Amino acid sequence: MLETSEISELPRGSVIGIMGGGQLGRMAAIAASRMGYSCNIFCPDPESPAAEVSKWHTCASFDDVAALEAFAKSVDVITCEIEHVPSDTLKCVAEFTPLHPGVRVFEICQDRVAEKSFLNQIGIATTNWLAITSPDQIQEAYENGWRAGILKTAFAGYDGKGQFRLDSKEHFEDAKNIWAQLFGATDSAGSAVFEEIVEFELEMSVVVARNAKGQIEAFDTVENIHKNHILAITHAPATISDASREAASTIASKIADELNIQGVLAIEMFLTRSGEILVNELAPRPHNSGHWTIDACNTDQFQQLIRAICGLPLTTPKRWADAEMINLIGDDIEQTPDYLEMPNAHLHLYGKREVREGRKMGHVTIVKPLT
Ligand code: AMP
């Protein structure tokens, strides 16, 4: 860890580079602008939600080394709004400019095998899992007593993509075809995890920020409801016991500290029916389940990110309203007029021109101020 004396605050007017141009980058860029910083968005799409609200846009592919170098040299600090930026891309920009969170954090969070191994090594419970590199190992798992599980590709899966639930003898017998569906061919090299299906009471998450001085601040533990593997609704706070809420927060802070992260980390967890907390996934960036913080807290996940990466003190979060965050996915955007009529509804649209099924077009946070 850096000595306190080595940590300098980024002066006003500095430029923040953001890898990725989606809605998380857009809301981070708005937070940066409030703090007197401007942003350069690295994103291959000519139109992107983040570039639309930023001063500069580097429109290039993630393997364009010349563009990466020029981008890195044009900014004072770099962060990522997506976690699946290739490791070589991250290393390339980090050679020229500080990248927060750092390459190691991304390497852990991009790979389900590395992530679960890391979590278990530091004593954090996950569901039971196996590292799998061939379909034969799935059949072996059956021989060793596994009767159900979820096979997830180790890399690049999100919103339920790259996953297959095996819960019958036929599925295990069909392991080769399932492997081919996930990896292209029955004999493709691949890395996956096979994990036990959790009978959960609910799904929850914590967004935590950590700065270079080691200050850690967690937002309230929230409950998440998914539809078709995509987050649909977040309830803040989660209606669980105080003990579970605090335990979730403690787990989140421990992970952020062990990762030595400078930035924001989201931790997705299951609360099992027996009250155990199992960590499912980490995201080293702001998270959809933290959007409610913009309208219901004294600070929000994007401001905390900007503070953390710019060497500024974090705010201790305080929720001043209960909140329900509803994602506007695809055609849900047509409900905008209804939300405009509701005094406690805070609408956030991402400026995406084309409406597509499953595409996150915006969100609305309905707040219930605490009395
Ligand atoms: P993931 O891609 O790991 O975030 O999984 C997407 C969603 O699938 C989760 O939010 C859960 O609703 C469900 N899911 C994933 N893993 C498990 C599991 N081991 N047991 C039960 N449900 C799961």
CSV table of N, CA, C and O in Angstrom, one decimal, residues 43-86:
chain,number,residue,atom,x,y,z
A,43,CYS,N,-14.1,4.1,-26.3
A,43,CYS,CA,-15.2,3.2,-26.6
A,43,CYS,C,-15.2,3.0,-28.1
A,43,CYS,O,-15.2,4.0,-28.9
A,44,PRO,N,-15.3,1.8,-28.6
A,44,PRO,CA,-15.3,1.6,-30.1
A,44,PRO,C,-16.6,2.1,-30.8
A,44,PRO,O,-16.5,2.2,-32.0
A,45,ASP,N,-17.7,2.2,-30.1
A,45,ASP,CA,-18.9,2.7,-30.8
A,45,ASP,C,-18.9,4.2,-31.0
A,45,ASP,O,-18.6,5.0,-30.1
A,46,PRO,N,-19.3,4.6,-32.2
A,46,PRO,CA,-19.2,6.1,-32.5
A,46,PRO,C,-20.3,6.8,-31.6
A,46,PRO,O,-20.0,8.0,-31.2
A,47,GLU,N,-21.4,6.2,-31.2
A,47,GLU,CA,-22.3,6.8,-30.4
A,47,GLU,C,-22.4,6.0,-29.1
A,47,GLU,O,-22.6,4.8,-29.1
A,48,SER,N,-22.2,6.7,-27.9
A,48,SER,CA,-22.3,5.9,-26.7
A,48,SER,C,-22.8,6.8,-25.6
A,48,SER,O,-22.6,8.0,-25.6
A,49,PRO,N,-23.5,6.2,-24.7
A,49,PRO,CA,-24.1,7.0,-23.6
A,49,PRO,C,-23.1,7.9,-22.8
A,49,PRO,O,-23.4,9.0,-22.5
A,50,ALA,N,-21.9,7.3,-22.6
A,50,ALA,CA,-20.9,8.1,-21.9
A,50,ALA,C,-20.3,9.2,-22.7
A,50,ALA,O,-20.1,10.3,-22.2
A,51,ALA,N,-20.0,8.9,-23.9
A,51,ALA,CA,-19.3,9.9,-24.8
A,51,ALA,C,-20.2,11.1,-25.0
A,51,ALA,O,-19.8,12.2,-25.1
A,52,GLU,N,-21.5,10.8,-25.0
A,52,GLU,CA,-22.5,11.9,-25.2
A,52,GLU,C,-22.4,13.0,-24.2
A,52,GLU,O,-22.7,14.2,-24.5
A,53,VAL,N,-22.0,12.7,-23.0
A,53,VAL,CA,-21.9,13.7,-21.9
A,53,VAL,C,-20.5,14.0,-21.5
A,53,VAL,O,-20.2,14.7,-20.5
A,54,SER,N,-19.5,13.6,-22.4
A,54,SER,CA,-18.1,13.9,-22.0
A,54,SER,C,-17.4,14.8,-23.0
A,54,SER,O,-17.9,14.9,-24.2
A,55,LYS,N,-16.3,15.4,-22.6
A,55,LYS,CA,-15.6,16.3,-23.4
A,55,LYS,C,-14.9,15.6,-24.6
A,55,LYS,O,-14.9,16.1,-25.7
A,56,TRP,N,-14.3,14.5,-24.3
A,56,TRP,CA,-13.6,13.8,-25.4
A,56,TRP,C,-14.0,12.3,-25.6
A,56,TRP,O,-14.5,11.7,-24.6
A,57,HIS,N,-13.9,11.8,-26.8
A,57,HIS,CA,-14.2,10.4,-27.0
A,57,HIS,C,-13.1,9.9,-27.9
A,57,HIS,O,-12.8,10.4,-29.0
A,58,THR,N,-12.4,8.8,-27.4
A,58,THR,CA,-11.5,8.1,-28.2
A,58,THR,C,-12.2,6.9,-28.8
A,58,THR,O,-12.6,5.9,-28.1
A,59,CYS,N,-12.6,7.0,-30.1
A,59,CYS,CA,-13.4,6.0,-30.7
A,59,CYS,C,-12.4,5.0,-31.4
A,59,CYS,O,-12.0,5.2,-32.5
A,60,ALA,N,-12.1,3.9,-30.7
A,60,ALA,CA,-11.1,2.9,-31.3
A,60,ALA,C,-11.4,1.6,-30.6
A,60,ALA,O,-12.1,1.5,-29.6
A,61,SER,N,-10.8,0.6,-31.2
A,61,SER,CA,-11.0,-0.8,-30.7
A,61,SER,C,-10.0,-1.0,-29.5
A,61,SER,O,-8.9,-0.4,-29.4
A,62,PHE,N,-10.4,-2.0,-28.6
A,62,PHE,CA,-9.6,-2.2,-27.4
A,62,PHE,C,-8.2,-2.9,-27.8
A,62,PHE,O,-7.4,-3.1,-26.9
A,63,ASP,N,-8.0,-3.3,-29.0
A,63,ASP,CA,-6.7,-3.8,-29.4
A,63,ASP,C,-5.9,-2.8,-30.2
A,63,ASP,O,-4.9,-3.2,-30.8
A,64,ASP,N,-6.3,-1.6,-30.3
A,64,ASP,CA,-5.6,-0.6,-31.1
A,64,ASP,C,-4.5,0.1,-30.2
A,64,ASP,O,-4.8,1.0,-29.5
A,65,VAL,N,-3.3,-0.5,-30.3
A,65,VAL,CA,-2.3,-0.1,-29.3
A,65,VAL,C,-1.9,1.4,-29.4
A,65,VAL,O,-1.7,2.1,-28.4
A,66,ALA,N,-1.9,1.9,-30.6
A,66,ALA,CA,-1.5,3.3,-30.8
A,66,ALA,C,-2.6,4.2,-30.2
A,66,ALA,O,-2.3,5.2,-29.5
A,67,ALA,N,-3.9,3.8,-30.4
A,67,ALA,CA,-5.0,4.6,-29.8
A,67,ALA,C,-5.0,4.5,-28.3
A,67,ALA,O,-5.2,5.5,-27.6
A,68,LEU,N,-4.7,3.3,-27.8
A,68,LEU,CA,-4.6,3.2,-26.3
A,68,LEU,C,-3.5,4.0,-25.7
A,68,LEU,O,-3.7,4.7,-24.7
A,69,GLU,N,-2.4,4.0,-26.4
A,69,GLU,CA,-1.2,4.8,-25.8
A,69,GLU,C,-1.6,6.3,-25.9
A,69,GLU,O,-1.4,7.0,-24.9
A,70,ALA,N,-2.1,6.8,-27.0
A,70,ALA,CA,-2.5,8.2,-27.1
A,70,ALA,C,-3.6,8.6,-26.0
A,70,ALA,O,-3.5,9.6,-25.4
A,71,PHE,N,-4.5,7.7,-25.9
A,71,PHE,CA,-5.6,7.9,-24.9
A,71,PHE,C,-5.0,8.0,-23.5
A,71,PHE,O,-5.2,9.0,-22.7
A,72,ALA,N,-4.1,7.0,-23.1
A,72,ALA,CA,-3.6,7.0,-21.8
A,72,ALA,C,-2.7,8.2,-21.5
A,72,ALA,O,-2.8,8.8,-20.4
A,73,LYS,N,-2.0,8.7,-22.6
A,73,LYS,CA,-1.2,9.9,-22.4
A,73,LYS,C,-2.0,11.2,-22.3
A,73,LYS,O,-1.5,12.2,-21.8
A,74,SER,N,-3.3,11.1,-22.7
A,74,SER,CA,-4.1,12.3,-22.7
A,74,SER,C,-4.9,12.5,-21.4
A,74,SER,O,-5.6,13.5,-21.3
A,75,VAL,N,-4.8,11.5,-20.5
A,75,VAL,CA,-5.6,11.6,-19.3
A,75,VAL,C,-4.7,11.5,-18.1
A,75,VAL,O,-3.5,11.1,-18.2
A,76,ASP,N,-5.2,11.8,-16.9
A,76,ASP,CA,-4.4,11.8,-15.7
A,76,ASP,C,-4.7,10.6,-14.8
A,76,ASP,O,-3.8,10.2,-14.0
A,77,VAL,N,-5.8,9.9,-15.0
A,77,VAL,CA,-6.1,8.7,-14.3
A,77,VAL,C,-7.1,7.9,-15.2
A,77,VAL,O,-7.8,8.5,-15.9
A,78,ILE,N,-7.1,6.6,-15.0
A,78,ILE,CA,-8.0,5.8,-15.9
A,78,ILE,C,-8.8,4.9,-15.0
A,78,ILE,O,-8.3,4.3,-14.0
A,79,THR,N,-10.1,4.7,-15.3
A,79,THR,CA,-10.9,3.7,-14.7
A,79,THR,C,-11.7,3.0,-15.7
A,79,THR,O,-11.7,3.3,-16.9
A,80,CYS,N,-12.4,1.9,-15.4
A,80,CYS,CA,-13.2,1.1,-16.3
A,80,CYS,C,-14.6,1.1,-15.9
A,80,CYS,O,-14.9,0.9,-14.7
A,81,GLU,N,-15.5,1.2,-16.8
A,81,GLU,CA,-17.0,1.0,-16.4
A,81,GLU,C,-17.5,-0.3,-16.8
A,81,GLU,O,-18.6,-0.7,-16.6
A,82,ILE,N,-16.7,-1.1,-17.5
A,82,ILE,CA,-17.0,-2.5,-17.8
A,82,ILE,C,-15.9,-3.4,-17.3
A,82,ILE,O,-14.7,-3.0,-17.3
A,83,GLU,N,-16.2,-4.6,-16.9
A,83,GLU,CA,-15.1,-5.4,-16.3
A,83,GLU,C,-14.4,-6.3,-17.3
A,83,GLU,O,-13.4,-6.9,-17.1
A,84,HIS,N,-15.0,-6.5,-18.5
A,84,HIS,CA,-14.4,-7.4,-19.5
A,84,HIS,C,-13.5,-6.7,-20.5
A,84,HIS,O,-13.4,-7.1,-21.6
A,85,VAL,N,-12.8,-5.7,-20.1
A,85,VAL,CA,-11.7,-5.1,-20.9
A,85,VAL,C,-10.6,-6.1,-20.9
A,85,VAL,O,-10.1,-6.5,-19.8
A,86,PRO,N,-10.1,-6.5,-22.1
A,86,PRO,CA,-9.0,-7.5,-22.1
A,86,PRO,C,-7.8,-7.1,-21.2
A,86,PRO,O,-7.4,-5.9,-21.2
